[in-house]
Each structure stands twice: as C-alpha cells, then as structure tokens.
Amino acid sequence: MSLFFESLFNGAAIGSVLLIAALGLAVVFGLMGVINLAHGELIMLGAYTTYVVQSLFKLPLLAPLFGAYIFVAVVAAFLVSGLVGLLLERSVIRRLYGRPLETLLATWGVSLILQQFVRTVPLAWSTGLWLAAMVGLAGPPVMNRLWGPRQRPWRLRLGCWVVAVAVGVACAGWIRGAMPKLASASARNVDVTAPRWLRGGLDLGDWTLPIPRLVIIGLTILAVLAVYWFLNRSLWGLRIRAVTQNRAMSDCLGIPTQAVDALTFAVGSGLAGVAGVAVSLLGSVGPNVGGDYIVGCFMVVVLGGVGNLWGAVVASAGIGVLTDVIGAGRLLEIWPRMPAWLQQGVEFFATTSMARVLVFALIVLVLQVRPAGLFPQRGRMAEV
Amino acid sequence: MCLTLSARRTFGASALAASLLLVSCAGPRPATTDSAGMEFDDTVAVGILHSLSGTMAISETTLSEVEKMAIEEINAAGGVTVDGKTYEITWIEEDGASDWPTFAEKAKKLIDQDQVPVVFGGWTSASRKAMLPVFEARDAFLYYPIQYEGQECSRNIFYTGATPNQQAEPAVEFMFKESPVAGKPFFLIGSDYVFPRTSNTITKAQLESLGGEVVGEDYLPLGNTEVAPIIAKIKKALPDGGAIINTLNGDQNVAFFKQMQAAGLTPENGYYVMSFSIAEVEIDTIGPEYLADHFAAWNFFQAIDTPASQKFTESFQARYGEDRVTNDPMESAYNMVYLWKAGVEKANSFDDNLVREALIGVTFDAPQGPIEVMPNHHISQTVRIGQVTPDGQFDILSTSDGPIDPQAWNQFEPSSKGYACDWSDPGKGEKYRL
C-alpha cells in the first residue's frame, strides 16, 4: 500500500511540474493554435523574476517577510511573463495567424533573443525596462477609467511614457545600488534560495514528502482550477471560447477578436511565468532553463489532445506515473516474482535515460492509435 | 620626423644605434613596453582556446581569465628569456563556442596560420578528443587544464588537471574509511556521458577491491533535470544512509541537491555526497544552504591557507572583482602557463620538441603546493578532501602526504591494468606494460 502511495505521489510530483509548465501552452497552442517555441523562455523569465523578488526580500526592510516572498513571486512572475507575452502577440504573433510554419520560426527566433537578452542585459535594467513598459502601457487606460476620457489623449500618453521612463531609470539605478548582484549581466546560473520552510520534507511516519513538491502540486491544482474558472465562468472566457469555435461569427456578433487574441496569449504567457516560479524551486535558474522544459510541454499538450485542458491533466499525470514506475524500477517491487527474462528487461529500463526512451516510445504508440491525442477536440485548429 | 620601430624582430645588433636615435627624438621609446614599463627584446604569441560562448562559456571564460593573468604576471616579472633575449608574451585568443568541431577548426587556425608555439585550451573531454588529432598531425602542443577520466596519454598534450587516482580514488577511499558514513554502501550518480561512466567504472572496481558495496548506479540524460526517480531509488537502495558519489554536470547538480534536501536525504540523516565537479564557483550558483556538510575532492581549494594560495586568489580578485572566487580548474590553468614558461627557459628554445623533453621534471611552486611534470605528461599533485561550509567555502579535512604521482592508465580498470606511459624513454611511449 505504501508502495502504491509513494508511486502515486512521485507520479503526481513529476506530472505536476510537467502540467504547470504545459498549462500556458495548452491555452496558447490548444485554444489559439499558435506553436509558441518561446514558451520555455517565458518560463525562464518567470524563474528570473523569482530571483529578483528573492533579492528584494533579502534587503533589510523586507527581510522579516522572506518566508513569504514566494507568493509575491507568483504574482510578479505572472505579470512579467504576461506582459512580455502581450507585447510578443501585439508585435509578432498577430501578423502570423494561420501560418504555423512562420510562427514556429519566428517564435524560435524570439526564444533565442530572450535567452541572449538575459545573458547580456543586467537584471537591474531588465526590471527597470519592464516597469517602464508597465507604467507606459497601463497608465492611459487606468487614468481614463479613473477620471474619464481626456480631451487630448496623445498628451496623456506622452506624459505617461515620460513618467514611465523616469520610473524605469530610477528603479534600475536604485536596484543597482541596493542589490549589487543584479547590477552586472552574467551568463552564469543564479541561485534561487527557497525560504527555509520550503526546503525540507514533511515527515509522515515512514516516509518524507518533499515540501517543494507539495507546494508545486498545490500551485498546479490552483492554476488548473483558475484557468478552468476563467475559461468557463468569466465573460472573457466565454469570448475566448466563442472565438475558438467560430472566429467569423464571433466577430459579427461584436466580440473584439483582436483583444481576445491578445488576452488569451497574455494569460498563457503569464501561466508560463508561474511555472517559472515552480521550476526555480526544483532546479537551476539560467538562460537555458527553458530548453529543458519545452519538449515536455509540447508532449503533454499533444498527447492530451490539443485544445483540451483535462486532456493535458490526464496526459501529464500519466507521463509522471509512468516515468516513476519505469525509472525507479517499481515493477520489480509490485511483482517480485516475475520471470527472470522479464526481470532483466525491467532492470534494463530502470534507469532515468532508458525510462525516458520508453515513455517516448509509449507516447508514439498512443498517438498511432489516437492521432489527435487522448481527448481530441475541435477548435480553431480546424480553421487553420 | 621621429623614428619608431614597428618591426620588433629587427631589434638585434642595431639596438644600440636605434636607441641612440630614439634618445635624440621626442622621448625614449623601447621596442615594446608593457603597462608596468618593462622592456623586452621581442614578443612571442601563444594561443588560448576556450569556449567564450555557448553552454560551457560560464566555466571556460574563467580559465581564459587566469591564463591571461598568468601571462601578464610573467611579463611583469621580465617575460620569458630564451638565448639571452627577453620575450614579452602576447596571446591570440579563439572561441571554441562549446562546439567540438569548432575547437578542432580553431586549433588548426592557431597552429597553421598564427604559428603559435603552444595552445592553452579545452575543458570537456569531448573538446580535447576533437583537438587531439589536429595536434598529433602537426606535432604541435596542447596544454589541457581539467581533471578528467584518464585513459589517454598523448605525446602532444600536457595534462595539468588531476587523473582519477589524484581525485576520484582518494575521495572514494576517504568516503569508505574516514567519512561519517565509513563502511556504509555506495550509490553512484552522474550525467550520461563519458567522464561519469568511466569514472564510475573505476570507482566500482576500486570499491570491490576495498570490500565496499555499490547498491545502485544511475545516469541523468544531459539537459534533463527531473531527478525524482533517482531520489526514489537512492532512498530505496540506501534506507539507513550511505555515501553517494556524484559526477553530475553543472546545472543538474542544482536540481539534485535541492531535491535531495527536500526528500530528507541530508547529512543529518546520514546521506553524504562526494562530488567531483563541485568547486567554489558551483557552490555560489547552487547555494551553500543546499550543499553544506557535503564533500568534494580537488587539488586546490580557495581555502588553502598558504601564502602562494592567498596570493593567487588576491591577484585574481584584484583583477576581476572582489566577489569572485578561485577554484581548482582555474589554478590548474594558471599553473600550466608557468610550467610552459619554465619548460621554454629550460630548453632555451620555443621549439616544441625541445620543450617537450625539457618540461619533464620541471617543478613549480603552485598555489596548491609544489608540483612536478612527470614523464607521462601529467602532473604530480597534492590531493585534498574538503567539506562545504555554510558560507560557501571548503573546510579542508584531509591533505595527502605530499604530491601524488599521476596514473594516465588506471590500475583498477581491467583494460589498462598493468600499463603505464613514459615519454622520456623512446622505447616506452604512450602505453607500455609495467
């Protein structure tokens, strides 16, 4: 019984990392049909955001709250990656709808640019740049909402951008002074230290549950529920689904399809940022971290069935449990008296490298039987 | 009009006349002058070939930095003297770009086009194996600074890093006999490529002869950071704690140590990790709170408390920043520039073959202590075991009694047992039976 639970827990642990990394892609690729190869880099931006937030909480003023920085990081990472995603959609992706090959190449290029960006631009300046973009873009709509529309909108916009640049430069300068580690650019991986309560394990009798894994499982469940709620219970979710099902008709009925596209992409990118926080709890944070996850993300979305949220959940759970059962050699424990020839075979596959090979082979087999994934759904992909 | 001598090689018998001419001009101007105001008769350019871009750049640029530091130190102390003439060392640097064929191509360029007398370069075994045929075909020389799996002894390479018997073997022996988990079973983990697999084959053979027990072995594919199944296996194989020999690469260590701690496999619970690729630089990126109390084996630690070691670290920090740390590969890269200089001066020539013969037996008072070039083109080195401290440095627990001689051919591995390498004797060469 304990074996069953341990395997289930490990499977859930591996699967939840896959799922939270793939969730944003499930939205972007699943609902919009955009093959976003820069998804891994949006995860990376989330991980770097965690690092910046962590450095901020190491300052004397905020040090007492260090244990809680991770919650701030989740929100900040969502906003950072979301905004970058929004800019990416407005500048590149929207010109390429319905052209999957060009999208693929363009987003790959974007992923290289983002990698090189974090290598060459100091984090202090990146943070300042992001703040400036945020103030400059969000300023006019917010002020319009607060005080009603202006007579001369261009003045307001200009004013906002002037303030934005000032805020960005001031902030970057302050960060350079206060956090010298963020002042210079480095291709070296950075050290994200989890707060003390997030580092240990939870002792339950015989075995220990790693707390970071529990937190990631919790975060993943929350993220899935939030996405489900957003898509199925909110006004914008309704619009997104409408556009997914029939763009032309939605347009006729007055749904602002361009705004829907931008929002969908921004939400998907923001989710990648949240995944970045999770990833930073487990492994290293560096310019190449996105590359470690991108293949797994596409694997989950394709196996689950493009456009189906629950498909992604089932697929990641399945891959997680299989990886653990094969890679940790649990078949030998489940069935201790298996024939010798079978036992040799199982032992051969009971290494991490071979488990990966076998899991990929099984996915190929499943896709042979169900080419559109486990839970196929008609969506905007049909238009393309 | 004032005469300036641009062609430095013309500086010979006419030196006196030229300097008289110069004195009569606006001001004295010697043939070459470095920032410290040293005067030289001539210059010699050496090749530096590390990855300045790509995944290995993070590690390899530090080697390039210390090599330049060593060169400038030598220049400040008067340069290299050959045949009574002083030479200023300059360098031609190429980027290996973390791509092995590029290493071979750039090595060809340095030898054929730039005609450098020596190349300092490489980090990964793959890059060395790619460059090896280039150097052998041209009978040129590569100085390679990294600890590696051994089982190689080229006439055209000087290996200044540790061989397994200067790092892995003393480390495994320490874990088996002296560590807090002495006598407990071993688990071996590494990245899936040549160094960890060779190193672990040697470790297994060594433990067998010591009477130790290996209860498991696993390799993580490069680029994969999901270590959960491996940790589950370690838990199962070592229920009461034990020793873990770790040859994981770079980033994968971060995932491994973070998740080991979360799973409760910590030193307090009796799980001690001995790592072969974690030095001061890596502690900085992984975070000392995840590594504290685990072990590493190297020839050099920044914590070594000798004047030579402190001087090395101080001059590095003075050049490249107070927050920088030094580590074993950097020390090794630093040493090889000095060894080459000593070899050239002993041979009294820049000729490759004369230097190759002269270099054997050359000694140098390195930051780690005295080292000597042995006939098998490797270096005798002191071996140290360090334990990670909470502030990110090492506490040196054990130091070998003097330098240990290198074994290019491993004596635990059946295919090379009983063989050795000796380039000082034409009858012996690369691999001969002892």
PDB file of C-alpha atoms in Angstrom, chain B residues 142-398:
ATOM      1  CA  LEU B 142      48.140  21.452 -26.314  1.00  0.00           C
ATOM      2  CA  TYR B 143      48.106  22.216 -22.588  1.00  0.00           C
ATOM      3  CA  TYR B 144      44.855  20.920 -21.088  1.00  0.00           C
ATOM      4  CA  PRO B 145      43.907  22.054 -17.573  1.00  0.00           C
ATOM      5  CA  ILE B 146      40.948  19.952 -16.406  1.00  0.00           C
ATOM      6  CA  GLN B 147      40.666  16.890 -14.173  1.00  0.00           C
ATOM      7  CA  TYR B 148      39.478  14.097 -16.423  1.00  0.00           C
ATOM      8  CA  GLU B 149      38.838  10.373 -16.672  1.00  0.00           C
ATOM      9  CA  GLY B 150      42.388   9.434 -17.761  1.00  0.00           C
ATOM     10  CA  GLN B 151      42.915   6.503 -20.151  1.00  0.00           C
ATOM     11  CA  GLU B 152      44.777   8.778 -22.551  1.00  0.00           C
ATOM     12  CA  CYS B 153      48.424   9.788 -22.819  1.00  0.00           C
ATOM     13  CA  SER B 154      49.213  11.704 -25.960  1.00  0.00           C
ATOM     14  CA  ARG B 155      52.699  12.758 -26.967  1.00  0.00           C
ATOM     15  CA  ASN B 156      51.248  16.128 -27.949  1.00  0.00           C
ATOM     16  CA  ILE B 157      49.230  17.014 -24.853  1.00  0.00           C
ATOM     17  CA  PHE B 158      50.269  18.104 -21.381  1.00  0.00           C
ATOM     18  CA  TYR B 159      47.510  17.330 -18.900  1.00  0.00           C
ATOM     19  CA  THR B 160      47.748  19.633 -15.877  1.00  0.00           C
ATOM     20  CA  GLY B 161      44.486  18.521 -14.245  1.00  0.00           C
ATOM     21  CA  ALA B 162      44.080  15.504 -11.990  1.00  0.00           C
ATOM     22  CA  THR B 163      43.843  11.914 -13.202  1.00  0.00           C
ATOM     23  CA  PRO B 164      41.341   9.638 -11.384  1.00  0.00           C
ATOM     24  CA  ASN B 165      44.000   8.450  -8.935  1.00  0.00           C
ATOM     25  CA  GLN B 166      44.591  12.082  -7.955  1.00  0.00           C
ATOM     26  CA  GLN B 167      40.949  12.890  -7.326  1.00  0.00           C
ATOM     27  CA  ALA B 168      38.386  10.100  -7.529  1.00  0.00           C
ATOM     28  CA  GLU B 169      40.357   7.322  -5.853  1.00  0.00           C
ATOM     29  CA  PRO B 170      41.433   9.227  -2.727  1.00  0.00           C
ATOM     30  CA  ALA B 171      37.892  10.590  -2.492  1.00  0.00           C
ATOM     31  CA  VAL B 172      36.279   7.158  -2.603  1.00  0.00           C
ATOM     32  CA  GLU B 173      38.798   5.845  -0.104  1.00  0.00           C
ATOM     33  CA  PHE B 174      38.014   8.766   2.201  1.00  0.00           C
ATOM     34  CA  MET B 175      34.284   8.070   1.980  1.00  0.00           C
ATOM     35  CA  PHE B 176      34.816   4.383   2.674  1.00  0.00           C
ATOM     36  CA  LYS B 177      37.301   4.692   5.522  1.00  0.00           C
ATOM     37  CA  GLU B 178      37.150   8.091   7.207  1.00  0.00           C
ATOM     38  CA  SER B 179      33.892   9.871   6.422  1.00  0.00           C
ATOM     39  CA  PRO B 180      30.859   9.836   8.759  1.00  0.00           C
ATOM     40  CA  VAL B 181      29.406   7.117   6.518  1.00  0.00           C
ATOM     41  CA  ALA B 182      32.519   4.910   6.549  1.00  0.00           C
ATOM     42  CA  GLY B 183      31.704   1.294   5.801  1.00  0.00           C
ATOM     43  CA  LYS B 184      28.206   2.113   4.526  1.00  0.00           C
ATOM     44  CA  PRO B 185      27.080   1.173   0.993  1.00  0.00           C
ATOM     45  CA  PHE B 186      27.629   3.454  -2.010  1.00  0.00           C
ATOM     46  CA  PHE B 187      25.287   4.850  -4.663  1.00  0.00           C
ATOM     47  CA  LEU B 188      26.790   6.289  -7.863  1.00  0.00           C
ATOM     48  CA  ILE B 189      25.097   9.031  -9.825  1.00  0.00           C
ATOM     49  CA  GLY B 190      26.288  11.002 -12.842  1.00  0.00           C
ATOM     50  CA  SER B 191      25.335  12.763 -16.041  1.00  0.00           C
ATOM     51  CA  ASP B 192      25.026  10.462 -19.016  1.00  0.00           C
ATOM     52  CA  TYR B 193      28.328  10.933 -20.890  1.00  0.00           C
ATOM     53  CA  VAL B 194      31.900   9.686 -20.978  1.00  0.00           C
ATOM     54  CA  PHE B 195      33.503  11.142 -17.820  1.00  0.00           C
ATOM     55  CA  PRO B 196      30.903   9.932 -15.260  1.00  0.00           C
ATOM     56  CA  ARG B 197      30.621   6.487 -16.830  1.00  0.00           C
ATOM     57  CA  THR B 198      34.396   5.929 -16.962  1.00  0.00           C
ATOM     58  CA  SER B 199      34.889   7.418 -13.527  1.00  0.00           C
ATOM     59  CA  ASN B 200      32.192   5.163 -12.049  1.00  0.00           C
ATOM     60  CA  THR B 201      33.630   2.047 -13.694  1.00  0.00           C
ATOM     61  CA  ILE B 202      36.874   2.836 -11.911  1.00  0.00           C
ATOM     62  CA  THR B 203      35.062   3.577  -8.643  1.00  0.00           C
ATOM     63  CA  LYS B 204      33.217   0.255  -8.779  1.00  0.00           C
ATOM     64  CA  ALA B 205      36.427  -1.681  -9.353  1.00  0.00           C
ATOM     65  CA  GLN B 206      38.117   0.237  -6.540  1.00  0.00           C
ATOM     66  CA  LEU B 207      35.272  -0.408  -4.090  1.00  0.00           C
ATOM     67  CA  GLU B 208      35.307  -4.078  -4.973  1.00  0.00           C
ATOM     68  CA  SER B 209      38.974  -4.325  -4.032  1.00  0.00           C
ATOM     69  CA  LEU B 210      38.385  -2.296  -0.848  1.00  0.00           C
ATOM     70  CA  GLY B 211      35.456  -4.513   0.141  1.00  0.00           C
ATOM     71  CA  GLY B 212      32.832  -1.783  -0.279  1.00  0.00           C
ATOM     72  CA  GLU B 213      29.365  -2.309  -1.645  1.00  0.00           C
ATOM     73  CA  VAL B 214      27.737  -0.461  -4.562  1.00  0.00           C
ATOM     74  CA  VAL B 215      23.965  -0.730  -4.239  1.00  0.00           C
ATOM     75  CA  GLY B 216      22.942   1.346  -7.218  1.00  0.00           C
ATOM     76  CA  GLU B 217      24.028   3.454 -10.158  1.00  0.00           C
ATOM     77  CA  ASP B 218      22.096   5.838 -12.370  1.00  0.00           C
ATOM     78  CA  TYR B 219      22.755   8.441 -15.051  1.00  0.00           C
ATOM     79  CA  LEU B 220      20.729  11.524 -15.830  1.00  0.00           C
ATOM     80  CA  PRO B 221      20.492  12.398 -19.554  1.00  0.00           C
ATOM     81  CA  LEU B 222      22.107  15.787 -20.285  1.00  0.00           C
ATOM     82  CA  GLY B 223      19.511  18.543 -20.319  1.00  0.00           C
ATOM     83  CA  ASN B 224      17.128  16.637 -18.040  1.00  0.00           C
ATOM     84  CA  THR B 225      16.574  17.944 -14.523  1.00  0.00           C
ATOM     85  CA  GLU B 226      13.829  15.590 -13.320  1.00  0.00           C
ATOM     86  CA  VAL B 227      15.678  13.726 -10.571  1.00  0.00           C
ATOM     87  CA  ALA B 228      12.635  12.406  -8.671  1.00  0.00           C
ATOM     88  CA  PRO B 229      13.020   8.772  -9.861  1.00  0.00           C
ATOM     89  CA  ILE B 230      16.731   8.779  -8.957  1.00  0.00           C
ATOM     90  CA  ILE B 231      15.988  10.100  -5.495  1.00  0.00           C
ATOM     91  CA  ALA B 232      13.326   7.430  -5.022  1.00  0.00           C
ATOM     92  CA  LYS B 233      15.941   4.843  -5.979  1.00  0.00           C
ATOM     93  CA  ILE B 234      18.553   6.233  -3.590  1.00  0.00           C
ATOM     94  CA  LYS B 235      16.002   6.148  -0.781  1.00  0.00           C
ATOM     95  CA  LYS B 236      15.197   2.548  -1.533  1.00  0.00           C
ATOM     96  CA  ALA B 237      18.805   1.428  -2.022  1.00  0.00           C
ATOM     97  CA  LEU B 238      20.206   3.283   0.999  1.00  0.00           C
ATOM     98  CA  PRO B 239      17.458   3.070   3.649  1.00  0.00           C
ATOM     99  CA  ASP B 240      19.898   3.784   6.515  1.00  0.00           C
ATOM    100  CA  GLY B 241      22.053   6.386   4.816  1.00  0.00           C
ATOM    101  CA  GLY B 242      25.274   5.932   2.918  1.00  0.00           C
ATOM    102  CA  ALA B 243      27.752   7.513   0.566  1.00  0.00           C
ATOM    103  CA  ILE B 244      26.728   8.991  -2.774  1.00  0.00           C
ATOM    104  CA  ILE B 245      29.401   9.561  -5.409  1.00  0.00           C
ATOM    105  CA  ASN B 246      28.249  12.387  -7.654  1.00  0.00           C
ATOM    106  CA  THR B 247      29.590  13.131 -11.124  1.00  0.00           C
ATOM    107  CA  LEU B 248      26.634  15.193 -12.334  1.00  0.00           C
ATOM    108  CA  ASN B 249      27.347  18.119 -14.618  1.00  0.00           C
ATOM    109  CA  GLY B 250      26.698  21.820 -13.991  1.00  0.00           C
ATOM    110  CA  ASP B 251      23.003  22.655 -13.737  1.00  0.00           C
ATOM    111  CA  GLN B 252      21.899  19.147 -12.942  1.00  0.00           C
ATOM    112  CA  ASN B 253      23.632  19.444  -9.574  1.00  0.00           C
ATOM    113  CA  VAL B 254      21.254  22.237  -8.630  1.00  0.00           C
ATOM    114  CA  ALA B 255      18.176  20.062  -9.134  1.00  0.00           C
ATOM    115  CA  PHE B 256      19.870  17.115  -7.448  1.00  0.00           C
ATOM    116  CA  PHE B 257      20.936  18.883  -4.245  1.00  0.00           C
ATOM    117  CA  LYS B 258      17.747  20.914  -3.880  1.00  0.00           C
ATOM    118  CA  GLN B 259      15.598  17.816  -4.157  1.00  0.00           C
ATOM    119  CA  MET B 260      17.871  15.628  -2.022  1.00  0.00           C
ATOM    120  CA  GLN B 261      17.371  18.104   0.782  1.00  0.00           C
ATOM    121  CA  ALA B 262      13.617  18.269   0.273  1.00  0.00           C
ATOM    122  CA  ALA B 263      13.405  14.477   0.313  1.00  0.00           C
ATOM    123  CA  GLY B 264      15.183  14.412   3.660  1.00  0.00           C
ATOM    124  CA  LEU B 265      18.359  12.793   2.266  1.00  0.00           C
ATOM    125  CA  THR B 266      20.593  15.197   4.167  1.00  0.00           C
ATOM    126  CA  PRO B 267      23.871  14.847   6.056  1.00  0.00           C
ATOM    127  CA  GLU B 268      21.952  14.973   9.365  1.00  0.00           C
ATOM    128  CA  ASN B 269      20.077  11.874   8.243  1.00  0.00           C
ATOM    129  CA  GLY B 270      23.246  10.078   7.190  1.00  0.00           C
ATOM    130  CA  TYR B 271      23.423  10.786   3.465  1.00  0.00           C
ATOM    131  CA  TYR B 272      26.748  12.306   2.419  1.00  0.00           C
ATOM    132  CA  VAL B 273      27.512  13.245  -1.170  1.00  0.00           C
ATOM    133  CA  MET B 274      31.069  13.296  -2.544  1.00  0.00           C
ATOM    134  CA  SER B 275      31.140  15.420  -5.704  1.00  0.00           C
ATOM    135  CA  PHE B 276      33.835  15.515  -8.372  1.00  0.00           C
ATOM    136  CA  SER B 277      32.653  18.600 -10.223  1.00  0.00           C
ATOM    137  CA  ILE B 278      31.558  20.997  -7.495  1.00  0.00           C
ATOM    138  CA  ALA B 279      34.062  23.708  -6.719  1.00  0.00           C
ATOM    139  CA  GLU B 280      33.762  27.188  -5.198  1.00  0.00           C
ATOM    140  CA  VAL B 281      32.157  28.634  -8.346  1.00  0.00           C
ATOM    141  CA  GLU B 282      29.431  25.980  -8.355  1.00  0.00           C
ATOM    142  CA  ILE B 283      28.672  26.431  -4.648  1.00  0.00           C
ATOM    143  CA  ASP B 284      27.952  30.040  -5.433  1.00  0.00           C
ATOM    144  CA  THR B 285      25.293  29.164  -8.023  1.00  0.00           C
ATOM    145  CA  ILE B 286      23.759  26.172  -6.256  1.00  0.00           C
ATOM    146  CA  GLY B 287      23.628  27.902  -2.881  1.00  0.00           C
ATOM    147  CA  PRO B 288      25.655  26.805   0.164  1.00  0.00           C
ATOM    148  CA  GLU B 289      22.482  26.092   2.159  1.00  0.00           C
ATOM    149  CA  TYR B 290      21.879  23.072  -0.080  1.00  0.00           C
ATOM    150  CA  LEU B 291      25.482  21.858  -0.075  1.00  0.00           C
ATOM    151  CA  ALA B 292      26.634  22.407   3.490  1.00  0.00           C
ATOM    152  CA  ASP B 293      28.425  19.410   5.024  1.00  0.00           C
ATOM    153  CA  HIS B 294      28.757  17.514   1.737  1.00  0.00           C
ATOM    154  CA  PHE B 295      32.210  16.704   0.360  1.00  0.00           C
ATOM    155  CA  ALA B 296      34.351  17.444  -2.660  1.00  0.00           C
ATOM    156  CA  ALA B 297      37.834  16.324  -3.691  1.00  0.00           C
ATOM    157  CA  TRP B 298      40.274  18.615  -5.509  1.00  0.00           C
ATOM    158  CA  ASN B 299      43.922  19.516  -5.679  1.00  0.00           C
ATOM    159  CA  PHE B 300      43.294  23.170  -4.954  1.00  0.00           C
ATOM    160  CA  PHE B 301      40.748  24.891  -2.739  1.00  0.00           C
ATOM    161  CA  GLN B 302      40.477  28.640  -2.294  1.00  0.00           C
ATOM    162  CA  ALA B 303      40.569  27.955   1.466  1.00  0.00           C
ATOM    163  CA  ILE B 304      44.173  26.669   1.332  1.00  0.00           C
ATOM    164  CA  ASP B 305      46.000  28.707   3.910  1.00  0.00           C
ATOM    165  CA  THR B 306      49.415  29.230   2.299  1.00  0.00           C
ATOM    166  CA  PRO B 307      50.980  32.461   1.002  1.00  0.00           C
ATOM    167  CA  ALA B 308      51.065  31.099  -2.574  1.00  0.00           C
ATOM    168  CA  SER B 309      47.375  30.224  -2.492  1.00  0.00           C
ATOM    169  CA  GLN B 310      46.361  33.526  -0.950  1.00  0.00           C
ATOM    170  CA  LYS B 311      48.448  35.487  -3.413  1.00  0.00           C
ATOM    171  CA  PHE B 312      46.785  33.655  -6.309  1.00  0.00           C
ATOM    172  CA  THR B 313      43.278  34.426  -5.040  1.00  0.00           C
ATOM    173  CA  GLU B 314      44.137  38.009  -4.136  1.00  0.00           C
ATOM    174  CA  SER B 315      45.607  38.860  -7.502  1.00  0.00           C
ATOM    175  CA  PHE B 316      42.647  37.233  -9.258  1.00  0.00           C
ATOM    176  CA  GLN B 317      40.188  39.246  -7.178  1.00  0.00           C
ATOM    177  CA  ALA B 318      42.193  42.418  -7.681  1.00  0.00           C
ATOM    178  CA  ARG B 319      41.928  41.952 -11.446  1.00  0.00           C
ATOM    179  CA  TYR B 320      38.412  40.604 -11.852  1.00  0.00           C
ATOM    180  CA  GLY B 321      36.441  41.709  -8.783  1.00  0.00           C
ATOM    181  CA  GLU B 322      36.319  41.202  -5.040  1.00  0.00           C
ATOM    182  CA  ASP B 323      33.296  38.932  -5.194  1.00  0.00           C
ATOM    183  CA  ARG B 324      34.964  36.393  -7.499  1.00  0.00           C
ATOM    184  CA  VAL B 325      36.199  33.040  -6.250  1.00  0.00           C
ATOM    185  CA  THR B 326      39.035  30.822  -7.429  1.00  0.00           C
ATOM    186  CA  ASN B 327      38.829  27.068  -7.881  1.00  0.00           C
ATOM    187  CA  ASP B 328      40.775  24.009  -8.934  1.00  0.00           C
ATOM    188  CA  PRO B 329      40.406  24.215 -12.741  1.00  0.00           C
ATOM    189  CA  MET B 330      41.497  27.849 -12.602  1.00  0.00           C
ATOM    190  CA  GLU B 331      44.554  27.017 -10.532  1.00  0.00           C
ATOM    191  CA  SER B 332      45.441  24.274 -12.971  1.00  0.00           C
ATOM    192  CA  ALA B 333      45.118  26.668 -15.933  1.00  0.00           C
ATOM    193  CA  TYR B 334      47.287  29.195 -14.104  1.00  0.00           C
ATOM    194  CA  ASN B 335      49.968  26.579 -13.406  1.00  0.00           C
ATOM    195  CA  MET B 336      50.231  25.425 -16.985  1.00  0.00           C
ATOM    196  CA  VAL B 337      51.258  28.837 -18.258  1.00  0.00           C
ATOM    197  CA  TYR B 338      54.058  28.937 -15.691  1.00  0.00           C
ATOM    198  CA  LEU B 339      55.069  25.357 -16.492  1.00  0.00           C
ATOM    199  CA  TRP B 340      55.301  26.204 -20.185  1.00  0.00           C
ATOM    200  CA  LYS B 341      57.470  29.229 -19.379  1.00  0.00           C
ATOM    201  CA  ALA B 342      59.762  27.095 -17.203  1.00  0.00           C
ATOM    202  CA  GLY B 343      59.958  24.441 -19.941  1.00  0.00           C
ATOM    203  CA  VAL B 344      60.864  27.023 -22.595  1.00  0.00           C
ATOM    204  CA  GLU B 345      63.565  28.545 -20.433  1.00  0.00           C
ATOM    205  CA  LYS B 346      64.974  25.128 -19.559  1.00  0.00           C
ATOM    206  CA  ALA B 347      65.033  24.133 -23.242  1.00  0.00           C
ATOM    207  CA  ASN B 348      66.316  27.602 -24.121  1.00  0.00           C
ATOM    208  CA  SER B 349      64.107  27.461 -27.195  1.00  0.00           C
ATOM    209  CA  PHE B 350      60.498  27.771 -28.297  1.00  0.00           C
ATOM    210  CA  ASP B 351      60.862  24.592 -30.371  1.00  0.00           C
ATOM    211  CA  ASP B 352      58.037  22.200 -29.470  1.00  0.00           C
ATOM    212  CA  ASN B 353      60.088  19.073 -29.326  1.00  0.00           C
ATOM    213  CA  LEU B 354      62.871  20.554 -27.220  1.00  0.00           C
ATOM    214  CA  VAL B 355      60.305  21.991 -24.798  1.00  0.00           C
ATOM    215  CA  ARG B 356      58.527  18.639 -24.605  1.00  0.00           C
ATOM    216  CA  GLU B 357      61.716  16.928 -23.467  1.00  0.00           C
ATOM    217  CA  ALA B 358      62.812  19.739 -21.182  1.00  0.00           C
ATOM    218  CA  LEU B 359      59.439  20.029 -19.473  1.00  0.00           C
ATOM    219  CA  ILE B 360      59.654  16.602 -17.869  1.00  0.00           C
ATOM    220  CA  GLY B 361      60.919  17.074 -14.345  1.00  0.00           C
ATOM    221  CA  VAL B 362      60.150  20.797 -14.228  1.00  0.00           C
ATOM    222  CA  THR B 363      58.828  21.870 -10.852  1.00  0.00           C
ATOM    223  CA  PHE B 364      56.681  24.837  -9.914  1.00  0.00           C
ATOM    224  CA  ASP B 365      55.647  26.245  -6.577  1.00  0.00           C
ATOM    225  CA  ALA B 366      51.938  26.312  -7.376  1.00  0.00           C
ATOM    226  CA  PRO B 367      49.134  27.752  -5.241  1.00  0.00           C
ATOM    227  CA  GLN B 368      48.284  24.166  -4.199  1.00  0.00           C
ATOM    228  CA  GLY B 369      51.930  23.440  -3.224  1.00  0.00           C
ATOM    229  CA  PRO B 370      54.879  22.097  -5.206  1.00  0.00           C
ATOM    230  CA  ILE B 371      54.022  20.280  -8.436  1.00  0.00           C
ATOM    231  CA  GLU B 372      56.230  18.449 -10.896  1.00  0.00           C
ATOM    232  CA  VAL B 373      55.809  17.429 -14.529  1.00  0.00           C
ATOM    233  CA  MET B 374      56.079  13.660 -14.782  1.00  0.00           C
ATOM    234  CA  PRO B 375      57.298  11.596 -17.774  1.00  0.00           C
ATOM    235  CA  ASN B 376      53.699  10.679 -18.648  1.00  0.00           C
ATOM    236  CA  HIS B 377      52.878  14.348 -19.426  1.00  0.00           C
ATOM    237  CA  HIS B 378      50.712  14.604 -16.321  1.00  0.00           C
ATOM    238  CA  ILE B 379      51.498  16.468 -13.091  1.00  0.00           C
ATOM    239  CA  SER B 380      52.144  15.202  -9.594  1.00  0.00           C
ATOM    240  CA  GLN B 381      49.633  16.948  -7.374  1.00  0.00           C
ATOM    241  CA  THR B 382      48.509  17.141  -3.783  1.00  0.00           C
ATOM    242  CA  VAL B 383      45.030  15.722  -3.137  1.00  0.00           C
ATOM    243  CA  ARG B 384      42.649  17.332  -0.678  1.00  0.00           C
ATOM    244  CA  ILE B 385      39.197  16.487   0.628  1.00  0.00           C
ATOM    245  CA  GLY B 386      37.006  19.459   1.522  1.00  0.00           C
ATOM    246  CA  GLN B 387      33.696  19.747   3.319  1.00  0.00           C
ATOM    247  CA  VAL B 388      31.360  22.570   2.289  1.00  0.00           C
ATOM    248  CA  THR B 389      30.894  25.226   4.948  1.00  0.00           C
ATOM    249  CA  PRO B 390      27.698  27.285   5.366  1.00  0.00           C
ATOM    250  CA  ASP B 391      29.459  30.366   3.944  1.00  0.00           C
ATOM    251  CA  GLY B 392      30.189  28.680   0.627  1.00  0.00           C
ATOM    252  CA  GLN B 393      33.826  27.752   1.105  1.00  0.00           C
ATOM    253  CA  PHE B 394      35.527  24.480   1.952  1.00  0.00           C
ATOM    254  CA  ASP B 395      36.854  23.172   5.207  1.00  0.00           C
ATOM    255  CA  ILE B 396      39.870  21.082   4.232  1.00  0.00           C
ATOM    256  CA  LEU B 397      39.592  17.806   6.125  1.00  0.00           C
ATOM    257  CA  SER B 398      42.425  15.819   4.680  1.00  0.00           C
TER     258      SER B 398
END
